[in-house]
Amino acid sequence: MRVPLHGRRVRGWVVDADVERPEATDLREVLAVSSAGPPPDVVDLCRWAAWRWAGPVASFLRAASAPNLITSLDAPEPETAVYPGTPLLGRHLEVIAPRGDVHVPLSAEGSTLVIDPSAPRAAALVARWEDEGRDVVTLGSEHSDAVRTAAWARARAGACVVVGGRSAVWAPVPDLALVVVLDEGDEALEDERAPTWNARDVALERAARADAAVRVLTPAPTVDAVVALGAPATAPAPRAWPRVEVVDQRDEEPGHGLLSGALADALRHTVARGARGVCVLNRRGRARLLACRTCGELARCEACGATVGHDTTHDHSGFRCPQCGTTRPQVCLHCHGATFRPVKPGITRVRDDLAALLPRTEVASVDTATDAVPDVPVLIGTEAVLHRIPPGRPVGLVAYLELDQELLAPRARAAEQALWIIVRGARLLTGLPGGGVLDGEPGRLLLQTRLPDHEVVQAVGHGDPMQVVAAETPRRQALAFPPFGGLAEVRGAHDAVAAACAAVAEAGVTVLGPDAEGTSALLRAPSFAILCDALAAPAVDAARTKGRLRVDVDPRRV
């Protein structure tokens, strides 16, 4: 419905019918209802999500509503369909191979929600099920508002399979019998905007409320999923993973840097076979740090003291400070030397080095700002390159040039996130569009690391991702990190952050911070229930009136 608010008409939702009028309140009559909204069970789920992720209920009601108006306010007569098969029961976690041809179970009766963050795989599943005679509804952000509105309206009748990304978890099916979540550790299932809700957690809560079965299928289970669903009964055979080669950089000769002998041989062999080589390095630009070859001092800005890089706006002949914009000639401020070596080279510098290593091979760099990815034999890029492989030649090699950067990242979920990056590379080699096997020889994962005994490296080498869960679980328990405790990050204006921290501290939540600027702090509690109750207090809402305040419950990058 539309309601007047401060001289303008805004969208609102009727969430209750039988309510008592508050005293001394001026209420207006509802003149008209403009569209059908989420059913009552989804409205209750939105209330729970607003509590769980410390956000306004309206944000979730908006996600659970059709993009355009639904003129038929009455829910359609529920449809009934029965398909061959045994009804699925219980909640199960299954470890699958890192490939695209996964078998997804469907309910024999009622409706099934399939939450899939991969749009190409979801399209393939939809085509398969439609060929089998299933009534499939697609709720994906890749479609127009009109198409998604029609799909939302069809889902209200039930007896269907709803497929889509994280927004599909709010589909208004009246007869939910099964919820399937694919790749539950994929960050695409979590909204980047506050409130940062996770479709996996919403799906588990909705299934529990509807007494529906749950199947979570993933090649890299997270600790959160194992705690919620229990350990998987079986694991995929190691041969389901591509061939893995670990390059122990502790044995590399000094001066080789990221371009090891094993990498050079693997790239030459891959290109000779007519396949594509993909190199991953999560650092943009020419270099993050430059050191003088004469005295070893880092190149710094003479104005602000920050580290400087090559001036890419001209002819790379000087330095430019990324913090204050000061430019100067390529000269060491300490000894006046003129030659520098990269301490942490970025993908632009590594692209030049690869081109010199492979003189008759085209090499291109890719990051999130790259407009069009060229069809060349060798690509070097950030993690974005794993999402943007052009069609054509198959991928024969995926090399991680500095895996330690991911393994040792100062984040609570660093190991899980590093494993997921490797899973994306493995999928390019095992059957997803753009990958495959050439001349009977399988693709290869090449991991360059100084930590060959790390649980992620061992898990990939043995094809057993549960090794990561086994190593991560006691660490999380000892630190009381999720899922064994509640954790949230607050950011925003100084006064708003200070007021929010004071409010939750009175509720028994531990406040770590704020930082030196007073614009960020971490909140810890023995459980999510305690944390979310504290964040739902009126005092936290009052803190938002003091300035901008963002609350990120269970942050992934902390």
mmCIF file of C-alpha atoms in Angstrom, residues 1-378:
data_model
loop_
_atom_site.group_PDB
_atom_site.id
_atom_site.type_symbol
_atom_site.label_atom_id
_atom_site.label_comp_id
_atom_site.label_asym_id
_atom_site.label_seq_id
_atom_site.Cartn_x
_atom_site.Cartn_y
_atom_site.Cartn_z
ATOM 1 C CA MET A 1 0.000 0.000 0.000
ATOM 2 C CA ARG A 2 1.003 3.671 -0.302
ATOM 3 C CA VAL A 3 1.028 5.822 2.830
ATOM 4 C CA PRO A 4 1.571 9.580 3.288
ATOM 5 C CA LEU A 5 4.776 10.408 5.142
ATOM 6 C CA HIS A 6 6.065 13.972 5.597
ATOM 7 C CA GLY A 7 4.252 15.247 2.546
ATOM 8 C CA ARG A 8 5.089 12.370 0.216
ATOM 9 C CA ARG A 9 3.623 8.956 -0.549
ATOM 10 C CA VAL A 10 5.851 5.987 0.263
ATOM 11 C CA ARG A 11 5.478 2.241 -0.024
ATOM 12 C CA GLY A 12 4.293 0.406 3.061
ATOM 13 C CA TRP A 13 3.131 -3.076 4.045
ATOM 14 C CA VAL A 14 0.174 -4.242 6.117
ATOM 15 C CA VAL A 15 1.705 -6.828 8.454
ATOM 16 C CA ASP A 16 -1.105 -7.282 11.002
ATOM 17 C CA ALA A 17 -4.889 -6.964 10.868
ATOM 18 C CA ASP A 18 -6.103 -7.428 14.463
ATOM 19 C CA VAL A 19 -4.253 -4.747 16.439
ATOM 20 C CA GLU A 20 -5.370 -2.352 19.136
ATOM 21 C CA ARG A 21 -5.110 1.326 18.413
ATOM 22 C CA PRO A 22 -2.387 2.967 20.529
ATOM 23 C CA GLU A 23 -3.595 5.699 22.836
ATOM 24 C CA ALA A 24 -3.141 9.333 21.768
ATOM 25 C CA THR A 25 -2.334 8.283 18.229
ATOM 26 C CA ASP A 26 -3.798 9.875 15.109
ATOM 27 C CA LEU A 27 -4.449 7.037 12.652
ATOM 28 C CA ARG A 28 -5.704 7.346 9.109
ATOM 29 C CA GLU A 29 -7.945 4.960 7.257
ATOM 30 C CA VAL A 30 -6.456 2.723 4.580
ATOM 31 C CA LEU A 31 -7.901 4.070 1.352
ATOM 32 C CA ALA A 32 -6.615 1.400 -1.025
ATOM 33 C CA VAL A 33 -4.212 -1.496 -1.288
ATOM 34 C CA SER A 34 -1.997 -1.269 -4.361
ATOM 35 C CA SER A 35 -0.447 -4.732 -4.488
ATOM 36 C CA ALA A 36 -0.290 -8.162 -2.907
ATOM 37 C CA GLY A 37 2.606 -8.641 -0.534
ATOM 38 C CA PRO A 38 4.446 -11.522 1.120
ATOM 39 C CA PRO A 39 2.314 -14.186 2.822
ATOM 40 C CA PRO A 40 2.088 -14.166 6.643
ATOM 41 C CA ASP A 41 4.750 -16.827 7.155
ATOM 42 C CA VAL A 42 7.248 -14.841 5.071
ATOM 43 C CA VAL A 43 6.338 -11.650 6.966
ATOM 44 C CA ASP A 44 7.208 -13.439 10.215
ATOM 45 C CA LEU A 45 10.452 -14.609 8.609
ATOM 46 C CA CYS A 46 11.245 -10.983 7.694
ATOM 47 C CA ARG A 47 10.744 -9.964 11.318
ATOM 48 C CA TRP A 48 13.167 -12.662 12.406
ATOM 49 C CA ALA A 49 15.737 -11.581 9.793
ATOM 50 C CA ALA A 50 15.457 -7.966 10.917
ATOM 51 C CA TRP A 51 16.324 -9.093 14.446
ATOM 52 C CA ARG A 52 19.082 -11.474 13.287
ATOM 53 C CA TRP A 53 20.905 -8.900 11.141
ATOM 54 C CA ALA A 54 19.997 -5.730 13.061
ATOM 55 C CA GLY A 55 18.173 -4.077 10.172
ATOM 56 C CA PRO A 56 14.784 -2.539 9.447
ATOM 57 C CA VAL A 57 11.917 -4.912 8.700
ATOM 58 C CA ALA A 58 11.113 -2.876 5.602
ATOM 59 C CA SER A 59 14.405 -3.921 3.976
ATOM 60 C CA PHE A 60 13.390 -7.567 4.151
ATOM 61 C CA LEU A 61 9.765 -6.963 3.185
ATOM 62 C CA ARG A 62 11.074 -5.191 0.095
ATOM 63 C CA ALA A 63 13.279 -8.191 -0.744
ATOM 64 C CA ALA A 64 10.309 -10.526 -0.243
ATOM 65 C CA SER A 65 7.903 -8.531 -2.438
ATOM 66 C CA ALA A 66 7.403 -8.570 -6.180
ATOM 67 C CA PRO A 67 9.261 -5.799 -8.062
ATOM 68 C CA ASN A 68 6.054 -4.590 -9.746
ATOM 69 C CA LEU A 69 2.456 -4.437 -8.554
ATOM 70 C CA ILE A 70 0.424 -7.638 -8.175
ATOM 71 C CA THR A 71 -3.158 -6.563 -8.825
ATOM 72 C CA SER A 72 -4.725 -9.820 -7.655
ATOM 73 C CA LEU A 73 -4.722 -9.412 -3.878
ATOM 74 C CA ASP A 74 -6.208 -12.819 -3.072
ATOM 75 C CA ALA A 75 -3.791 -15.716 -3.122
ATOM 76 C CA PRO A 76 -4.553 -18.146 -5.975
ATOM 77 C CA GLU A 77 -6.014 -21.569 -5.305
ATOM 78 C CA PRO A 78 -3.048 -23.795 -4.306
ATOM 79 C CA GLU A 79 -2.062 -26.256 -6.982
ATOM 80 C CA THR A 80 -1.196 -29.892 -6.312
ATOM 81 C CA ALA A 81 1.409 -31.986 -8.062
ATOM 82 C CA VAL A 82 2.900 -35.363 -7.166
ATOM 83 C CA TYR A 83 6.005 -36.694 -8.883
ATOM 84 C CA PRO A 84 7.611 -40.129 -8.636
ATOM 85 C CA GLY A 85 10.076 -40.495 -5.825
ATOM 86 C CA THR A 86 10.421 -40.864 -2.080
ATOM 87 C CA PRO A 87 9.704 -37.779 0.056
ATOM 88 C CA LEU A 88 12.914 -36.264 1.467
ATOM 89 C CA LEU A 89 13.220 -35.794 5.216
ATOM 90 C CA GLY A 90 15.677 -34.248 7.633
ATOM 91 C CA ARG A 91 18.530 -31.774 7.254
ATOM 92 C CA HIS A 92 21.687 -32.973 5.517
ATOM 93 C CA LEU A 93 24.993 -31.506 4.371
ATOM 94 C CA GLU A 94 26.633 -33.129 1.356
ATOM 95 C CA VAL A 95 30.146 -32.504 0.031
ATOM 96 C CA ILE A 96 30.120 -32.536 -3.764
ATOM 97 C CA ALA A 97 32.857 -32.436 -6.374
ATOM 98 C CA PRO A 98 33.908 -28.981 -7.606
ATOM 99 C CA ARG A 99 32.167 -29.300 -10.964
ATOM 100 C CA GLY A 100 29.001 -28.018 -12.563
ATOM 101 C CA ASP A 101 27.101 -31.267 -13.259
ATOM 102 C CA VAL A 102 25.778 -31.673 -9.724
ATOM 103 C CA HIS A 103 22.699 -33.797 -8.961
ATOM 104 C CA VAL A 104 20.154 -31.641 -7.137
ATOM 105 C CA PRO A 105 17.282 -33.492 -5.415
ATOM 106 C CA LEU A 106 13.686 -32.285 -5.757
ATOM 107 C CA SER A 107 10.679 -32.917 -3.593
ATOM 108 C CA ALA A 108 8.113 -35.465 -4.787
ATOM 109 C CA GLU A 109 5.313 -33.334 -3.336
ATOM 110 C CA GLY A 110 4.918 -29.645 -2.608
ATOM 111 C CA SER A 111 7.388 -26.969 -3.658
ATOM 112 C CA THR A 112 11.181 -26.926 -3.663
ATOM 113 C CA LEU A 113 13.354 -23.841 -3.215
ATOM 114 C CA VAL A 114 16.759 -24.105 -4.925
ATOM 115 C CA ILE A 115 19.178 -21.333 -3.925
ATOM 116 C CA ASP A 116 22.037 -21.258 -6.436
ATOM 117 C CA PRO A 117 24.535 -18.338 -6.616
ATOM 118 C CA SER A 118 25.725 -19.485 -10.078
ATOM 119 C CA ALA A 119 23.402 -18.146 -12.790
ATOM 120 C CA PRO A 120 24.833 -20.384 -15.603
ATOM 121 C CA ARG A 121 24.419 -23.537 -13.510
ATOM 122 C CA ALA A 122 20.922 -22.478 -12.431
ATOM 123 C CA ALA A 123 19.945 -22.017 -16.099
ATOM 124 C CA ALA A 124 21.224 -25.516 -16.897
ATOM 125 C CA LEU A 125 19.230 -26.983 -13.992
ATOM 126 C CA VAL A 126 16.074 -25.184 -15.119
ATOM 127 C CA ALA A 127 16.418 -26.563 -18.659
ATOM 128 C CA ARG A 128 16.939 -30.105 -17.346
ATOM 129 C CA TRP A 129 13.935 -30.010 -15.014
ATOM 130 C CA GLU A 130 11.649 -28.493 -17.625
ATOM 131 C CA ASP A 131 12.588 -31.337 -19.976
ATOM 132 C CA GLU A 132 11.589 -33.733 -17.199
ATOM 133 C CA GLY A 133 8.150 -32.116 -16.969
ATOM 134 C CA ARG A 134 8.662 -30.061 -13.808
ATOM 135 C CA ASP A 135 6.958 -26.704 -13.353
ATOM 136 C CA VAL A 136 9.963 -24.411 -12.775
ATOM 137 C CA VAL A 137 9.871 -20.778 -11.661
ATOM 138 C CA THR A 138 13.030 -18.671 -12.013
ATOM 139 C CA LEU A 139 13.610 -15.775 -9.611
ATOM 140 C CA GLY A 140 16.952 -14.284 -10.642
ATOM 141 C CA SER A 141 18.300 -10.745 -10.641
ATOM 142 C CA GLU A 142 19.379 -11.214 -14.265
ATOM 143 C CA HIS A 143 15.724 -10.981 -15.364
ATOM 144 C CA SER A 144 13.634 -7.844 -15.815
ATOM 145 C CA ASP A 145 11.194 -6.629 -13.165
ATOM 146 C CA ALA A 146 8.254 -7.741 -15.286
ATOM 147 C CA VAL A 147 9.595 -11.296 -15.627
ATOM 148 C CA ARG A 148 10.381 -11.548 -11.932
ATOM 149 C CA THR A 149 6.955 -10.215 -11.026
ATOM 150 C CA ALA A 150 5.254 -12.866 -13.162
ATOM 151 C CA ALA A 151 7.451 -15.561 -11.570
ATOM 152 C CA TRP A 152 6.629 -14.266 -8.075
ATOM 153 C CA ALA A 153 2.911 -14.414 -8.862
ATOM 154 C CA ARG A 154 3.227 -17.992 -10.175
ATOM 155 C CA ALA A 155 5.092 -19.099 -7.054
ATOM 156 C CA ARG A 156 2.084 -18.094 -4.912
ATOM 157 C CA ALA A 157 0.176 -21.112 -6.262
ATOM 158 C CA GLY A 158 2.815 -23.606 -5.094
ATOM 159 C CA ALA A 159 3.486 -27.076 -6.570
ATOM 160 C CA CYS A 160 6.598 -25.780 -8.335
ATOM 161 C CA VAL A 161 10.380 -25.599 -8.214
ATOM 162 C CA VAL A 162 11.690 -22.088 -7.512
ATOM 163 C CA VAL A 163 15.279 -21.498 -8.665
ATOM 164 C CA GLY A 164 17.367 -18.369 -8.168
ATOM 165 C CA GLY A 165 20.025 -16.530 -6.217
ATOM 166 C CA ARG A 166 19.729 -15.330 -2.652
ATOM 167 C CA SER A 167 16.436 -13.455 -3.266
ATOM 168 C CA ALA A 168 14.707 -16.740 -4.172
ATOM 169 C CA VAL A 169 14.718 -17.694 -0.494
ATOM 170 C CA TRP A 170 11.791 -15.271 -0.015
ATOM 171 C CA ALA A 171 9.595 -16.876 -2.724
ATOM 172 C CA PRO A 172 5.919 -16.913 -1.556
ATOM 173 C CA VAL A 173 5.307 -20.657 -2.002
ATOM 174 C CA PRO A 174 2.531 -21.929 0.316
ATOM 175 C CA ASP A 175 3.589 -25.600 0.340
ATOM 176 C CA LEU A 176 7.335 -25.597 0.989
ATOM 177 C CA ALA A 177 8.585 -29.191 1.267
ATOM 178 C CA LEU A 178 12.327 -28.955 0.489
ATOM 179 C CA VAL A 179 15.039 -26.296 0.543
ATOM 180 C CA VAL A 180 18.255 -26.881 -1.414
ATOM 181 C CA VAL A 181 21.241 -24.550 -0.997
ATOM 182 C CA LEU A 182 24.186 -24.846 -3.388
ATOM 183 C CA ASP A 183 27.666 -23.505 -2.574
ATOM 184 C CA GLU A 184 26.681 -22.270 0.867
ATOM 185 C CA GLY A 185 30.110 -20.690 1.396
ATOM 186 C CA ASP A 186 29.863 -18.482 -1.696
ATOM 187 C CA GLU A 187 29.925 -14.801 -0.733
ATOM 188 C CA ALA A 188 27.281 -14.124 -3.401
ATOM 189 C CA LEU A 189 24.723 -15.552 -0.948
ATOM 190 C CA GLU A 190 25.368 -12.624 1.411
ATOM 191 C CA ASP A 191 24.074 -9.131 0.715
ATOM 192 C CA GLU A 192 26.890 -6.579 0.632
ATOM 193 C CA ARG A 193 24.555 -3.796 1.741
ATOM 194 C CA ALA A 194 23.421 -3.500 5.343
ATOM 195 C CA PRO A 195 21.618 -5.463 6.649
ATOM 196 C CA THR A 196 24.090 -8.094 5.427
ATOM 197 C CA TRP A 197 21.758 -11.092 5.527
ATOM 198 C CA ASN A 198 22.884 -14.527 4.369
ATOM 199 C CA ALA A 199 20.537 -16.628 2.215
ATOM 200 C CA ARG A 200 21.849 -19.872 3.723
ATOM 201 C CA ASP A 201 20.830 -18.864 7.235
ATOM 202 C CA VAL A 202 17.463 -17.548 6.067
ATOM 203 C CA ALA A 203 16.846 -20.798 4.176
ATOM 204 C CA LEU A 204 17.622 -22.926 7.242
ATOM 205 C CA GLU A 205 15.332 -20.833 9.422
ATOM 206 C CA ARG A 206 12.504 -20.930 6.885
ATOM 207 C CA ALA A 207 12.789 -24.684 6.473
ATOM 208 C CA ALA A 208 12.674 -25.158 10.250
ATOM 209 C CA ARG A 209 9.528 -23.025 10.527
ATOM 210 C CA ALA A 210 7.812 -24.908 7.669
ATOM 211 C CA ASP A 211 9.033 -28.332 8.822
ATOM 212 C CA ALA A 212 10.632 -28.770 5.394
ATOM 213 C CA ALA A 213 13.612 -30.933 4.493
ATOM 214 C CA VAL A 214 17.023 -29.333 3.838
ATOM 215 C CA ARG A 215 19.828 -30.349 1.499
ATOM 216 C CA VAL A 216 23.012 -28.236 1.432
ATOM 217 C CA LEU A 217 25.381 -29.193 -1.407
ATOM 218 C CA THR A 218 28.848 -27.645 -1.491
ATOM 219 C CA PRO A 219 32.416 -28.586 -2.463
ATOM 220 C CA ALA A 220 33.838 -26.592 0.476
ATOM 221 C CA PRO A 221 31.706 -26.760 3.653
ATOM 222 C CA THR A 222 32.024 -23.951 6.165
ATOM 223 C CA VAL A 223 32.195 -24.383 9.918
ATOM 224 C CA ASP A 224 28.819 -22.640 10.157
ATOM 225 C CA ALA A 225 27.149 -25.256 7.934
ATOM 226 C CA VAL A 226 28.716 -28.205 9.750
ATOM 227 C CA VAL A 227 27.619 -26.857 13.136
ATOM 228 C CA ALA A 228 24.074 -26.212 11.863
ATOM 229 C CA LEU A 229 23.582 -29.473 9.948
ATOM 230 C CA GLY A 230 26.153 -31.921 11.245
ATOM 231 C CA ALA A 231 29.117 -33.455 9.471
ATOM 232 C CA PRO A 232 28.477 -34.928 6.008
ATOM 233 C CA ALA A 233 28.121 -38.692 5.834
ATOM 234 C CA THR A 234 30.414 -39.094 2.816
ATOM 235 C CA ALA A 235 33.017 -37.102 0.909
ATOM 236 C CA PRO A 236 33.729 -37.040 -2.833
ATOM 237 C CA ALA A 237 36.524 -39.222 -4.150
ATOM 238 C CA PRO A 238 39.877 -37.397 -4.447
ATOM 239 C CA ARG A 239 39.855 -38.022 -8.204
ATOM 240 C CA ALA A 240 36.871 -35.661 -8.411
ATOM 241 C CA TRP A 241 39.348 -32.797 -7.999
ATOM 242 C CA PRO A 242 41.795 -31.736 -10.739
ATOM 243 C CA ARG A 243 45.471 -32.640 -10.595
ATOM 244 C CA VAL A 244 47.213 -30.507 -7.968
ATOM 245 C CA GLU A 245 50.848 -29.424 -8.010
ATOM 246 C CA VAL A 246 52.253 -27.674 -4.954
ATOM 247 C CA VAL A 247 55.325 -25.502 -5.515
ATOM 248 C CA ASP A 248 57.207 -25.132 -2.224
ATOM 249 C CA GLN A 249 58.711 -21.666 -2.591
ATOM 250 C CA ARG A 250 61.006 -22.272 0.344
ATOM 251 C CA ASP A 251 63.116 -24.291 -2.106
ATOM 252 C CA GLU A 252 63.142 -21.597 -4.795
ATOM 253 C CA GLU A 253 66.396 -19.797 -5.537
ATOM 254 C CA PRO A 254 66.561 -16.160 -4.356
ATOM 255 C CA GLY A 255 65.418 -13.602 -6.915
ATOM 256 C CA HIS A 256 62.863 -15.764 -8.700
ATOM 257 C CA GLY A 257 59.951 -14.066 -6.943
ATOM 258 C CA LEU A 258 56.531 -15.173 -8.160
ATOM 259 C CA LEU A 259 57.700 -16.637 -11.475
ATOM 260 C CA SER A 260 59.009 -20.020 -10.393
ATOM 261 C CA GLY A 261 60.538 -22.559 -12.720
ATOM 262 C CA ALA A 262 57.557 -24.871 -12.229
ATOM 263 C CA LEU A 263 55.173 -22.068 -13.225
ATOM 264 C CA ALA A 264 57.168 -21.284 -16.370
ATOM 265 C CA ASP A 265 57.218 -24.946 -17.430
ATOM 266 C CA ALA A 266 53.490 -25.352 -16.725
ATOM 267 C CA LEU A 267 52.558 -22.257 -18.735
ATOM 268 C CA ARG A 268 54.696 -23.295 -21.721
ATOM 269 C CA HIS A 269 53.184 -26.801 -21.680
ATOM 270 C CA THR A 270 49.647 -25.445 -21.394
ATOM 271 C CA VAL A 271 50.039 -22.965 -24.240
ATOM 272 C CA ALA A 272 51.670 -25.623 -26.439
ATOM 273 C CA ARG A 273 48.562 -27.817 -25.995
ATOM 274 C CA GLY A 274 46.322 -24.982 -27.208
ATOM 275 C CA ALA A 275 44.810 -24.442 -23.769
ATOM 276 C CA ARG A 276 44.594 -21.322 -21.640
ATOM 277 C CA GLY A 277 46.694 -20.558 -18.586
ATOM 278 C CA VAL A 278 45.127 -18.488 -15.791
ATOM 279 C CA CYS A 279 47.281 -16.914 -13.052
ATOM 280 C CA VAL A 280 45.682 -15.486 -9.909
ATOM 281 C CA LEU A 281 47.225 -12.737 -7.764
ATOM 282 C CA ASN A 282 45.002 -10.553 -5.597
ATOM 283 C CA ARG A 283 47.021 -7.362 -6.011
ATOM 284 C CA ARG A 284 46.180 -4.678 -8.546
ATOM 285 C CA GLY A 285 48.594 -2.254 -10.198
ATOM 286 C CA ARG A 286 52.309 -2.481 -10.845
ATOM 287 C CA ALA A 287 53.516 -2.859 -7.250
ATOM 288 C CA ARG A 288 52.252 -2.393 -3.731
ATOM 289 C CA LEU A 289 55.769 -1.839 -2.348
ATOM 290 C CA LEU A 290 58.977 -0.752 -4.092
ATOM 291 C CA ALA A 291 62.431 -0.951 -2.494
ATOM 292 C CA CYS A 292 65.675 0.720 -3.572
ATOM 293 C CA ARG A 293 68.124 -1.835 -4.994
ATOM 294 C CA THR A 294 71.066 0.083 -3.501
ATOM 295 C CA CYS A 295 70.050 0.696 0.118
ATOM 296 C CA GLY A 296 66.888 -1.380 0.480
ATOM 297 C CA GLU A 297 64.746 1.541 1.718
ATOM 298 C CA LEU A 298 61.090 1.573 0.703
ATOM 299 C CA ALA A 299 60.004 4.243 -1.765
ATOM 300 C CA ARG A 300 57.951 6.753 0.199
ATOM 301 C CA CYS A 301 56.227 10.047 -0.438
ATOM 302 C CA GLU A 302 58.237 13.107 0.593
ATOM 303 C CA ALA A 303 55.036 14.955 1.471
ATOM 304 C CA CYS A 304 53.025 12.492 3.592
ATOM 305 C CA GLY A 305 55.336 9.511 4.088
ATOM 306 C CA ALA A 306 53.040 6.948 2.442
ATOM 307 C CA THR A 307 54.498 4.300 0.133
ATOM 308 C CA VAL A 308 54.460 5.339 -3.530
ATOM 309 C CA GLY A 309 54.053 3.427 -6.787
ATOM 310 C CA HIS A 310 54.744 3.958 -10.458
ATOM 311 C CA ASP A 311 52.951 6.903 -12.033
ATOM 312 C CA THR A 312 50.591 5.118 -14.421
ATOM 313 C CA THR A 313 49.060 8.383 -15.654
ATOM 314 C CA HIS A 314 52.111 9.252 -17.760
ATOM 315 C CA ASP A 315 54.977 7.072 -19.022
ATOM 316 C CA HIS A 316 55.872 5.110 -15.835
ATOM 317 C CA SER A 317 59.030 7.224 -15.434
ATOM 318 C CA GLY A 318 58.203 8.567 -11.993
ATOM 319 C CA PHE A 319 56.442 7.911 -8.719
ATOM 320 C CA ARG A 320 52.966 8.946 -7.617
ATOM 321 C CA CYS A 321 51.555 8.878 -4.097
ATOM 322 C CA PRO A 322 48.131 7.160 -3.982
ATOM 323 C CA GLN A 323 47.282 9.021 -0.754
ATOM 324 C CA CYS A 324 48.008 12.691 -1.554
ATOM 325 C CA GLY A 325 48.706 12.570 -5.305
ATOM 326 C CA THR A 326 52.249 13.990 -5.090
ATOM 327 C CA THR A 327 54.481 13.027 -8.035
ATOM 328 C CA ARG A 328 58.284 12.969 -8.217
ATOM 329 C CA PRO A 329 61.103 11.411 -10.248
ATOM 330 C CA GLN A 330 62.089 7.769 -9.656
ATOM 331 C CA VAL A 331 64.844 8.586 -7.137
ATOM 332 C CA CYS A 332 65.463 7.153 -3.665
ATOM 333 C CA LEU A 333 65.075 9.811 -0.969
ATOM 334 C CA HIS A 334 67.631 8.024 1.222
ATOM 335 C CA CYS A 335 70.607 7.291 -1.085
ATOM 336 C CA HIS A 336 69.460 8.910 -4.369
ATOM 337 C CA GLY A 337 69.560 5.586 -6.193
ATOM 338 C CA ALA A 338 67.518 5.305 -9.360
ATOM 339 C CA THR A 339 66.689 1.586 -9.553
ATOM 340 C CA PHE A 340 63.974 -0.138 -7.545
ATOM 341 C CA ARG A 341 62.744 -3.680 -7.148
ATOM 342 C CA PRO A 342 59.109 -4.677 -6.456
ATOM 343 C CA VAL A 343 58.609 -6.145 -3.003
ATOM 344 C CA LYS A 344 54.957 -6.975 -3.660
ATOM 345 C CA PRO A 345 54.352 -6.700 -7.403
ATOM 346 C CA GLY A 346 50.815 -6.232 -8.679
ATOM 347 C CA ILE A 347 49.190 -7.912 -11.659
ATOM 348 C CA THR A 348 50.267 -5.169 -14.075
ATOM 349 C CA ARG A 349 53.945 -5.692 -13.256
ATOM 350 C CA VAL A 350 53.580 -9.495 -13.278
ATOM 351 C CA ARG A 351 51.886 -9.285 -16.684
ATOM 352 C CA ASP A 352 54.997 -7.549 -18.042
ATOM 353 C CA ASP A 353 57.247 -10.184 -16.458
ATOM 354 C CA LEU A 354 55.127 -13.013 -17.895
ATOM 355 C CA ALA A 355 55.282 -11.426 -21.334
ATOM 356 C CA ALA A 356 59.079 -11.393 -21.060
ATOM 357 C CA LEU A 357 59.088 -15.001 -19.835
ATOM 358 C CA LEU A 358 56.856 -16.122 -22.726
ATOM 359 C CA PRO A 359 58.060 -13.866 -25.576
ATOM 360 C CA ARG A 360 55.820 -15.339 -28.294
ATOM 361 C CA THR A 361 52.672 -15.580 -26.155
ATOM 362 C CA GLU A 362 50.039 -12.906 -25.611
ATOM 363 C CA VAL A 363 49.444 -12.074 -21.943
ATOM 364 C CA ALA A 364 46.672 -9.854 -20.558
ATOM 365 C CA SER A 365 45.761 -8.631 -17.076
ATOM 366 C CA VAL A 366 42.224 -8.705 -15.651
ATOM 367 C CA ASP A 367 40.642 -7.083 -12.607
ATOM 368 C CA THR A 368 37.220 -5.758 -11.659
ATOM 369 C CA ALA A 369 37.803 -2.580 -13.702
ATOM 370 C CA THR A 370 38.650 -4.421 -16.946
ATOM 371 C CA ASP A 371 36.029 -3.617 -19.581
ATOM 372 C CA ALA A 372 36.512 -6.562 -21.949
ATOM 373 C CA VAL A 373 38.641 -9.653 -21.338
ATOM 374 C CA PRO A 374 40.698 -10.480 -24.448
ATOM 375 C CA ASP A 375 40.856 -14.031 -25.777
ATOM 376 C CA VAL A 376 44.587 -14.617 -25.210
ATOM 377 C CA PRO A 377 46.505 -17.750 -24.149
ATOM 378 C CA VAL A 378 47.588 -16.418 -20.727
#
